Coordinates of C-alpha atoms in Angstrom, one line a residue:
M8 CA -25.3 -11.5 2.3
A9 CA -25.6 -9.5 -1.1
L10 CA -23.7 -11.1 -3.6
Y11 CA -21.4 -8.1 -4.4
S12 CA -20.3 -5.6 -1.8
E13 CA -21.1 -1.7 -2.2
K14 CA -17.7 -1.3 -3.5
V15 CA -17.8 -3.6 -6.4
M16 CA -21.4 -1.8 -7.0
D17 CA -20.2 1.7 -7.0
H18 CA -17.0 0.5 -9.4
F19 CA -19.1 -1.0 -11.4
L20 CA -22.1 1.6 -11.3
H21 CA -19.4 4.9 -11.3
P22 CA -16.4 3.3 -13.3
R23 CA -13.3 5.6 -12.8
N24 CA -10.6 5.9 -15.5
V25 CA -12.8 5.0 -18.7
G26 CA -11.7 5.8 -21.7
E27 CA -8.3 5.7 -24.0
I28 CA -4.8 7.5 -24.0
E29 CA -3.7 8.6 -27.2
G30 CA -0.1 7.8 -27.5
A31 CA -0.2 5.7 -24.4
D32 CA 3.3 4.8 -23.4
G33 CA 2.2 1.2 -22.8
I34 CA -1.3 -0.8 -23.9
G35 CA -2.0 -4.4 -22.4
E36 CA -4.9 -6.3 -23.8
V37 CA -5.8 -9.6 -22.3
G38 CA -8.8 -11.8 -22.2
N39 CA -10.8 -14.8 -23.9
A40 CA -14.1 -14.7 -25.8
K41 CA -14.7 -18.2 -24.4
C42 CA -15.3 -16.3 -21.1
G43 CA -16.4 -13.1 -22.5
D44 CA -14.2 -10.7 -20.6
I45 CA -11.8 -8.4 -22.5
M46 CA -9.7 -5.4 -20.7
K47 CA -7.5 -3.4 -22.1
I48 CA -5.5 -0.6 -20.2
Y49 CA -3.4 2.5 -21.3
L50 CA -0.6 3.8 -19.4
K51 CA 0.8 7.0 -19.6
I52 CA 4.4 7.0 -18.0
N53 CA 6.4 10.0 -16.9
D54 CA 9.5 9.6 -14.8
G55 CA 8.9 6.1 -13.6
T56 CA 5.7 6.9 -12.1
V57 CA 2.3 5.9 -14.1
T58 CA 0.7 9.5 -14.6
D59 CA -2.3 8.7 -16.2
V60 CA -4.2 5.1 -17.0
K61 CA -7.6 4.5 -18.7
F62 CA -9.2 1.1 -19.5
N63 CA -11.8 -0.1 -21.6
T64 CA -13.7 -3.6 -20.5
F65 CA -16.5 -5.8 -22.1
G66 CA -17.4 -7.9 -19.7
C67 CA -19.8 -8.5 -16.4
G68 CA -20.2 -6.0 -13.7
S69 CA -16.9 -7.8 -11.7
A70 CA -14.9 -7.1 -14.9
I71 CA -15.5 -3.4 -15.0
A72 CA -15.4 -3.1 -11.5
S73 CA -12.2 -4.8 -11.3
S74 CA -10.7 -3.1 -14.2
S75 CA -11.8 0.4 -12.4
M76 CA -10.3 -0.6 -9.1
A77 CA -7.3 -1.8 -10.8
T78 CA -6.4 1.5 -12.5
E79 CA -7.3 3.6 -9.2
M80 CA -4.2 1.5 -7.5
I81 CA -1.7 2.1 -9.7
K82 CA -2.5 5.6 -11.1
G83 CA 0.3 8.0 -9.6
K84 CA 2.1 5.0 -8.3
P85 CA 6.3 4.2 -9.4
L86 CA 6.6 1.6 -11.6
E87 CA 8.1 -0.4 -8.8
E88 CA 5.0 -0.1 -6.9
V89 CA 2.7 -0.9 -9.9
L90 CA 5.0 -4.1 -10.7
T91 CA 3.6 -5.8 -7.3
L92 CA -0.1 -5.2 -8.0
T93 CA -1.9 -8.8 -7.2
N94 CA -5.3 -9.8 -8.4
Q95 CA -5.8 -10.4 -4.6
A96 CA -5.2 -6.8 -3.6
V97 CA -7.8 -5.9 -6.1
V98 CA -10.2 -8.2 -4.3
E99 CA -9.5 -6.8 -1.0
A100 CA -9.7 -3.5 -2.1
L101 CA -13.1 -4.5 -3.5
D102 CA -14.2 -5.8 -0.5
G103 CA -14.5 -9.3 -2.1
L104 CA -15.5 -10.8 -5.2
P105 CA -17.9 -14.0 -5.4
A106 CA -15.4 -17.5 -6.1
H107 CA -17.3 -17.8 -9.8
K108 CA -15.9 -14.2 -10.6
L109 CA -12.3 -13.8 -9.2
H110 CA -11.1 -14.6 -12.9
C111 CA -12.0 -10.9 -13.0
S112 CA -9.5 -9.6 -10.9
V113 CA -6.9 -12.0 -12.3
L114 CA -7.2 -10.1 -15.6
A115 CA -7.2 -6.7 -14.4
E116 CA -4.0 -7.9 -12.9
E117 CA -2.7 -9.6 -16.1
A118 CA -4.0 -6.5 -18.4
V119 CA -1.9 -4.1 -16.2
K120 CA 1.6 -6.3 -16.4
A121 CA 0.6 -6.6 -20.6
A122 CA 1.1 -2.8 -20.5
L123 CA 4.1 -2.6 -18.4
R124 CA 5.3 -5.3 -21.0
D125 CA 4.8 -3.0 -23.9
Y126 CA 6.0 -0.1 -22.1
Y127 CA 9.7 -2.1 -21.2
K128 CA 9.8 -3.3 -24.7
K129 CA 8.7 0.3 -26.9
N130 CA 11.4 1.5 -24.8
G131 CA 14.2 -1.1 -24.8
I132 CA 14.3 -1.5 -20.8
A133 CA 15.4 -4.8 -19.4
Y134 CA 12.5 -6.3 -17.2
D135 CA 11.9 -9.7 -15.1
H136 CA 10.5 -11.8 -17.8
E137 CA 9.1 -14.3 -14.9
L138 CA 7.6 -11.1 -12.8
L139 CA 5.6 -9.9 -16.2
K140 CA 5.2 -13.4 -17.8
D141 CA 2.1 -13.4 -20.3
T142 CA -0.3 -15.9 -19.1
T143 CA -3.3 -14.1 -21.2
S144 CA -4.5 -17.7 -22.1
C145 CA -7.4 -17.6 -19.9
D146 CA -7.0 -21.0 -18.8
H147 CA -9.3 -20.2 -15.6
C148 CA -12.1 -19.4 -17.8
E149 CA -12.8 -22.8 -19.4
V150 CA -16.2 -23.6 -18.0

């Protein structure tokens, strides 16, 4: 069995939504130099819907693929649906990740949540602090 699925390889070799959004409504950056993966997600939101999303990721192929897939999963979606994004959903959409690379999908989820947190704070919108809890300490990366 190959270490990486065809979907992981496709999103690594041909990542979607790479770049920055000038004047983004929400920006989330997560990661830790200890694990070597840093993700930055940019959101453009209009009428409660993610109308555009871009990312920049410095990291391994799994981190790039996870970022790419996460952006594909939330683009065009209402915020209520974006809030339900989980790392497990990213892993399933990629047809799996090796166990030692699962933290990449966690970082993708955390980057999206950090961007949402930023959007809500910038706009003075109340949000569920437990749902969007800042967990960017990257404890899962300690090796």
